[in-house]
Amino acid sequence: MASADITERPIDDHLARVPEIGCAPPGSDIEVQLARTWESEPGWRGWLSTVDHKAIGLRYIVTAFIFLIIGGLEALLIRIQLARPDQTLLTPEQYNQLFTMHGVTMIFLYALPILSGFSNYLWPLLLGSRDMAFPRLNAFSYWIFLFAGIFMYVSFPLGQAPNGGWFNYVPFSGPTFNTGPNIDVFALGMVLLGISTSVGSANFVVTLFRMRAPGMTINRVPILVWGTLTASVANLLVIPSVSLAFFLLWLDRQMGTHFFDVANGGKPLLWQHLFWIFGHPWVYAIVLPAMGIVSDALPTFCRRPLVGYTAMALATMAVMLIGFEVWIHHMFATGLPTVALSIFGAASMVISVPSSIAVFAWIATIWLGRPVFKTPFLFFAGFVMLFVIGGLSGVMTAAVPLDWQLNETYFIVAHLHYVLLGINVFPVVGGIYYWFPKFTGRMMDETLGKLSFWVMFIGFNVGFFPMHWAGLLGMPRRVYTYSSRMGWDGVNMITSIGSFVFAIGVLIFLVNVVVSLKRGALAGPNPWDAATLEWATSSPPPAYNFAVIPTVASRHPLWEDRLDEGRGRSNFKEGLLLAEGREAISTSPIDAKPLAILKMPDDTSTPFFLGLFISLLFVGLLLHWWLFTAATAIAGSLALIVWLWPRKALAQRAMPQGDNNG
């Protein structure tokens, strides 16, 4: 693994000095040297140029949570509009833009990015590394994500926001029926966001296979890593599909092509195939890492290892593998052949098998353990219940005749919220409570934490479970108002009340975060008595993560004595001490045997400027400012050249085979 950012040298050059170095005690000169080497420059320059995975991870979490709040406010406006019949708070066009941006925000700007934030922060700590494989690429992925979100939201106050639904079906989103810039904003914004997701996913894959601590074999990595890895591989395969779909749509709208124009030989159904080949694996991409959060954190509060680690890891991969085979699940009402419907309906039911394995593992872990009812445990246990409800409604819609009846009704809206909100938000909030001490060095308030859980849990179920009943009563999706004669008044009022109760629970959580940042009790390195490697460092961790690269001997390195797990013991005090600049270790993909010393890149603002110029290029495409587009393309190319320009200090330490820019 070599690039203009990272250089390798044989590990044998360094192993000879290990016995002389040994353990680096806290506060020692070597730790001061490491801190000076790895810490970012203070002030705005350091903020702009840092490539520290922990800073980037927290930025992802905070930014995505801001988008969650924005999407939640949009949802509350929708629920006010629908609380009573014949409401006139919103016009039909305003409603179209509002529910579209709500879906786009929650699905694309919140759900996956916040999980990327957890993984960015935790992966190197869980794996015993000092950083991600490509730190500059990591920073670049965040800036592109931020600029893509701003790109799509700038249109909102101008009344030109996307208005064709987050699924953006043609021909309604084509040039014939939607002539404004609304859909162009969505199309270009999604292509821009796809760049961020793709480079971030590639970074996760390489990090797992080359950046683990010695001894952390492939069957010892935490389930969170398996979940994010599976999602990342899927993203690399499906993001090109949806990016192509949006680019072809933009060409239809701006360049006069006819990819989706049936009057000129185009195929409208092609859009649905391209979108849902991406869309269904994406559902699991925003669920599997959340499942990983629960799988790794829940055992801490049950005081025992996760039941069925191997089965859980295999189930994680099986869910995504089968998920690639069920995109037609979203197209049962499009007139496809009966044989195809039968095959994909069966596959949609089969996917419940690995999901059930996961549920069994969580319940068995709780049943066989000694649960400690702290706030994170409550959120994780609540997630298991919501996971079952969302999964059961998914199996119902896998039956083709039933799907024909429920399709385009509020039953699907209920299922969607249980899957995308309940199965994502509850693990995320529980994960923030769990890792907040590691992020900040302080504990969150337990009283406020338990109050926020019960308010959120009750509000969520009061708000979204009645949507199933509304669907069974025939209420269609995406209607901006309804007549009082339809009989939907009561169920919609209950849903709106529940939505506001859920919002109050989120507000209590945010108050807890703010208060705990200033007044929370000091946490210490391992306040939960957890088993995984991230708790072997101080809270918050130093810039270099580990002074001595740990050697791992089991799946639960901090519980080895009580579990008597494995033949040896993990070592956090003696081993590789890499202190000649920013250095990390590279290990073999399967057995995690040390291979080479990696010279990691320094901080730089180049990822920020490259992301900025690419985003401005998309602004030029949107506004048809062709000279501006060309200028930003040139500026972006120059930024890329600066990024990849080799440095003499690195070239002198390169391995004999030389560098390969990548």
GROMACS .gro file of C-alpha atoms in nm, residues 104-339:
model
  236
  104VAL     CA    1  -3.298   1.310   0.111
  105THR     CA    2  -3.171   1.448   0.442
  106MET     CA    3  -3.255   1.148   0.657
  107ILE     CA    4  -3.145   0.881   0.411
  108PHE     CA    5  -2.844   1.036   0.240
  109LEU     CA    6  -2.718   1.320   0.460
  110TYR     CA    7  -2.776   1.165   0.803
  111ALA     CA    8  -2.806   0.787   0.815
  112LEU     CA    9  -2.482   0.671   0.650
  113PRO     CA   10  -2.260   0.975   0.727
  114ILE     CA   11  -2.319   0.948   1.102
  115LEU     CA   12  -2.221   0.581   1.092
  116SER     CA   13  -1.914   0.680   0.891
  117GLY     CA   14  -1.837   0.920   1.175
  118PHE     CA   15  -1.844   0.642   1.433
  119SER     CA   16  -1.628   0.420   1.214
  120ASN     CA   17  -1.383   0.698   1.131
  121TYR     CA   18  -1.332   0.772   1.499
  122LEU     CA   19  -1.333   0.415   1.628
  123TRP     CA   20  -1.176   0.195   1.361
  124PRO     CA   21  -0.809   0.279   1.425
  125LEU     CA   22  -0.870   0.253   1.800
  126LEU     CA   23  -1.055  -0.079   1.765
  127LEU     CA   24  -0.789  -0.214   1.529
  128GLY     CA   25  -0.487  -0.092   1.726
  129SER     CA   26  -0.370   0.152   1.459
  130ARG     CA   27  -0.266   0.516   1.465
  131ASP     CA   28  -0.485   0.634   1.178
  132MET     CA   29  -0.685   0.529   0.876
  133ALA     CA   30  -0.500   0.396   0.573
  134PHE     CA   31  -0.539   0.721   0.375
  135PRO     CA   32  -0.573   1.015   0.616
  136ARG     CA   33  -0.591   1.284   0.349
  137LEU     CA   34  -0.853   1.091   0.155
  138ASN     CA   35  -1.044   1.065   0.482
  139ALA     CA   36  -1.047   1.443   0.524
  140PHE     CA   37  -1.144   1.484   0.157
  141SER     CA   38  -1.445   1.255   0.199
  142TYR     CA   39  -1.575   1.471   0.485
  143TRP     CA   40  -1.537   1.801   0.300
  144ILE     CA   41  -1.715   1.663  -0.007
  145PHE     CA   42  -1.999   1.534   0.214
  146LEU     CA   43  -2.035   1.875   0.380
  147PHE     CA   44  -2.028   2.064   0.050
  148ALA     CA   45  -2.278   1.822  -0.108
  149GLY     CA   46  -2.521   1.884   0.177
  150ILE     CA   47  -2.479   2.261   0.147
  151PHE     CA   48  -2.516   2.234  -0.232
  152MET     CA   49  -2.857   2.069  -0.199
  153TYR     CA   50  -2.981   2.289   0.085
  154VAL     CA   51  -2.889   2.625  -0.065
  155SER     CA   52  -3.176   2.572  -0.310
  156PHE     CA   53  -3.428   2.518  -0.031
  157PRO     CA   54  -3.483   2.880   0.086
  158LEU     CA   55  -3.495   2.984  -0.282
  159GLY     CA   56  -3.797   2.761  -0.342
  160GLN     CA   57  -3.601   2.548  -0.589
  161ALA     CA   58  -3.530   2.242  -0.373
  162PRO     CA   59  -3.566   1.886  -0.510
  163ASN     CA   60  -3.937   1.808  -0.542
  164GLY     CA   61  -3.966   1.463  -0.700
  165GLY     CA   62  -3.932   1.248  -0.386
  166TRP     CA   63  -3.605   1.101  -0.261
  167PHE     CA   64  -3.658   0.817  -0.517
  168ASN     CA   65  -3.692   1.077  -0.797
  169TYR     CA   66  -3.892   0.862  -1.039
  170VAL     CA   67  -3.899   0.949  -1.407
  171PRO     CA   68  -4.084   1.071  -1.608
  172PHE     CA   69  -4.211   1.297  -1.327
  173SER     CA   70  -3.855   1.418  -1.267
  174GLY     CA   71  -3.781   1.451  -1.638
  175PRO     CA   72  -3.772   1.774  -1.841
  176THR     CA   73  -4.131   1.737  -1.962
  177PHE     CA   74  -4.302   1.739  -1.622
  178ASN     CA   75  -4.044   1.919  -1.406
  179THR     CA   76  -3.888   2.216  -1.583
  180GLY     CA   77  -3.725   2.404  -1.295
  181PRO     CA   78  -3.372   2.354  -1.156
  182ASN     CA   79  -3.507   2.148  -0.863
  183ILE     CA   80  -3.418   1.808  -1.002
  184ASP     CA   81  -3.084   1.930  -1.140
  185VAL     CA   82  -2.985   2.027  -0.786
  186PHE     CA   83  -3.072   1.677  -0.666
  187ALA     CA   84  -2.900   1.499  -0.956
  188LEU     CA   85  -2.571   1.687  -0.930
  189GLY     CA   86  -2.580   1.684  -0.549
  190MET     CA   87  -2.616   1.306  -0.544
  191VAL     CA   88  -2.325   1.259  -0.786
  192LEU     CA   89  -2.115   1.485  -0.560
  193LEU     CA   90  -2.221   1.292  -0.251
  194GLY     CA   91  -2.136   0.967  -0.428
  195ILE     CA   92  -1.773   1.081  -0.458
  196SER     CA   93  -1.754   1.122  -0.082
  197THR     CA   94  -1.912   0.783  -0.013
  198SER     CA   95  -1.691   0.602  -0.264
  199VAL     CA   96  -1.356   0.735  -0.144
  200GLY     CA   97  -1.458   0.685   0.219
  201SER     CA   98  -1.561   0.325   0.150
  202ALA     CA   99  -1.232   0.249  -0.026
  203ASN     CA  100  -1.046   0.390   0.275
  204PHE     CA  101  -1.233   0.159   0.513
  205VAL     CA  102  -1.159  -0.150   0.304
  206VAL     CA  103  -0.785  -0.080   0.282
  207THR     CA  104  -0.768   0.013   0.650
  208LEU     CA  105  -0.911  -0.321   0.758
  209PHE     CA  106  -0.683  -0.532   0.542
  210ARG     CA  107  -0.360  -0.343   0.602
  211MET     CA  108  -0.377  -0.142   0.927
  212ARG     CA  109  -0.461  -0.389   1.206
  213ALA     CA  110  -0.245  -0.438   1.513
  214PRO     CA  111  -0.018  -0.746   1.516
  215GLY     CA  112  -0.217  -1.049   1.626
  216MET     CA  113  -0.559  -0.906   1.538
  217THR     CA  114  -0.645  -1.184   1.297
  218ILE     CA  115  -0.947  -1.156   1.075
  219ASN     CA  116  -1.158  -1.359   1.321
  220ARG     CA  117  -1.079  -1.120   1.609
  221VAL     CA  118  -1.200  -0.791   1.461
  222PRO     CA  119  -1.509  -0.638   1.628
  223ILE     CA  120  -1.851  -0.678   1.468
  224LEU     CA  121  -1.869  -0.301   1.408
  225VAL     CA  122  -1.574  -0.345   1.175
  226TRP     CA  123  -1.751  -0.629   0.994
  227GLY     CA  124  -2.064  -0.416   0.954
  228THR     CA  125  -1.881  -0.114   0.815
  229LEU     CA  126  -1.660  -0.330   0.592
  230THR     CA  127  -1.964  -0.503   0.441
  231ALA     CA  128  -2.139  -0.171   0.386
  232SER     CA  129  -1.824  -0.021   0.231
  233VAL     CA  130  -1.778  -0.305  -0.017
  234ALA     CA  131  -2.145  -0.274  -0.113
  235ASN     CA  132  -2.112   0.102  -0.159
  236LEU     CA  133  -1.819   0.057  -0.394
  237LEU     CA  134  -2.037  -0.171  -0.607
  238VAL     CA  135  -2.365   0.023  -0.606
  239ILE     CA  136  -2.269   0.392  -0.592
  240PRO     CA  137  -2.166   0.384  -0.963
  241SER     CA  138  -2.519   0.265  -1.048
  242VAL     CA  139  -2.705   0.551  -0.881
  243SER     CA  140  -2.444   0.807  -0.989
  244LEU     CA  141  -2.490   0.692  -1.348
  245ALA     CA  142  -2.869   0.717  -1.312
  246PHE     CA  143  -2.852   1.077  -1.187
  247PHE     CA  144  -2.594   1.174  -1.448
  248LEU     CA  145  -2.807   1.029  -1.730
  249LEU     CA  146  -3.108   1.216  -1.594
  250TRP     CA  147  -2.908   1.539  -1.589
  251LEU     CA  148  -2.808   1.475  -1.951
  252ASP     CA  149  -3.174   1.420  -2.042
  253ARG     CA  150  -3.268   1.746  -1.877
  254GLN     CA  151  -2.982   1.965  -1.997
  255MET     CA  152  -2.828   1.808  -2.307
  256GLY     CA  153  -3.135   1.677  -2.488
  257THR     CA  154  -3.060   1.305  -2.453
  258HIS     CA  155  -3.344   1.053  -2.418
  259PHE     CA  156  -3.228   0.781  -2.180
  260PHE     CA  157  -3.557   0.789  -1.987
  261ASP     CA  158  -3.785   0.954  -2.245
  262VAL     CA  159  -4.027   0.687  -2.367
  263ALA     CA  160  -4.149   0.906  -2.655
  264ASN     CA  161  -3.799   0.889  -2.805
  265GLY     CA  162  -3.713   0.528  -2.728
  266GLY     CA  163  -3.601   0.577  -2.368
  267LYS     CA  164  -3.682   0.343  -2.081
  268PRO     CA  165  -3.843   0.497  -1.769
  269LEU     CA  166  -3.821   0.162  -1.594
  270LEU     CA  167  -3.442   0.176  -1.640
  271TRP     CA  168  -3.436   0.450  -1.374
  272GLN     CA  169  -3.600   0.225  -1.118
  273HIS     CA  170  -3.359  -0.059  -1.190
  274LEU     CA  171  -3.052   0.165  -1.160
  275PHE     CA  172  -3.188   0.336  -0.850
  276TRP     CA  173  -3.302   0.029  -0.659
  277ILE     CA  174  -2.995  -0.177  -0.745
  278PHE     CA  175  -2.837   0.092  -0.531
  279GLY     CA  176  -3.131   0.164  -0.302
  280HIS     CA  177  -3.184  -0.175  -0.142
  281PRO     CA  178  -2.816  -0.245  -0.056
  282TRP     CA  179  -2.808   0.114   0.074
  283VAL     CA  180  -3.078   0.022   0.326
  284TYR     CA  181  -2.843  -0.238   0.472
  285ALA     CA  182  -2.545  -0.003   0.444
  286ILE     CA  183  -2.719   0.227   0.693
  287VAL     CA  184  -2.827  -0.065   0.914
  288LEU     CA  185  -2.530  -0.304   0.933
  289PRO     CA  186  -2.286  -0.061   1.099
  290ALA     CA  187  -2.563   0.032   1.345
  291MET     CA  188  -2.607  -0.339   1.417
  292GLY     CA  189  -2.231  -0.352   1.471
  293ILE     CA  190  -2.254  -0.075   1.730
  294VAL     CA  191  -2.508  -0.281   1.923
  295SER     CA  192  -2.312  -0.606   1.882
  296ASP     CA  193  -1.995  -0.453   2.027
  297ALA     CA  194  -2.143  -0.233   2.300
  298LEU     CA  195  -2.430  -0.450   2.426
  299PRO     CA  196  -2.201  -0.724   2.570
  300THR     CA  197  -2.032  -0.462   2.790
  301PHE     CA  198  -2.357  -0.413   2.981
  302CYS     CA  199  -2.436  -0.787   2.983
  303ARG     CA  200  -2.094  -0.866   3.133
  304ARG     CA  201  -2.029  -1.143   2.884
  305PRO     CA  202  -1.907  -1.178   2.523
  306LEU     CA  203  -2.152  -1.164   2.236
  307VAL     CA  204  -2.319  -1.498   2.177
  308GLY     CA  205  -2.233  -1.642   1.836
  309TYR     CA  206  -1.957  -1.407   1.715
  310THR     CA  207  -1.882  -1.616   1.405
  311ALA     CA  208  -2.250  -1.657   1.319
  312MET     CA  209  -2.301  -1.282   1.361
  313ALA     CA  210  -2.007  -1.197   1.132
  314LEU     CA  211  -2.133  -1.440   0.867
  315ALA     CA  212  -2.491  -1.312   0.906
  316THR     CA  213  -2.368  -0.956   0.853
  317MET     CA  214  -2.213  -1.051   0.520
  318ALA     CA  215  -2.509  -1.271   0.424
  319VAL     CA  216  -2.757  -0.986   0.479
  320MET     CA  217  -2.572  -0.768   0.230
  321LEU     CA  218  -2.509  -1.051  -0.016
  322ILE     CA  219  -2.879  -1.137  -0.029
  323GLY     CA  220  -2.960  -0.765  -0.027
  324PHE     CA  221  -2.806  -0.739  -0.373
  325GLU     CA  222  -3.064  -0.988  -0.499
  326VAL     CA  223  -3.383  -0.815  -0.386
  327TRP     CA  224  -3.399  -0.475  -0.554
  328ILE     CA  225  -3.712  -0.584  -0.743
  329HIS     CA  226  -3.873  -0.591  -0.396
  330HIS     CA  227  -3.936  -0.219  -0.461
  331MET     CA  228  -4.080  -0.278  -0.808
  332PHE     CA  229  -4.350  -0.541  -0.757
  333ALA     CA  230  -4.619  -0.302  -0.887
  334THR     CA  231  -4.441  -0.209  -1.211
  335GLY     CA  232  -4.575  -0.495  -1.426
  336LEU     CA  233  -4.269  -0.720  -1.427
  337PRO     CA  234  -4.311  -1.090  -1.522
  338THR     CA  235  -4.463  -1.316  -1.257
  339VAL     CA  236  -4.160  -1.548  -1.248
   0.00000   0.00000   0.00000
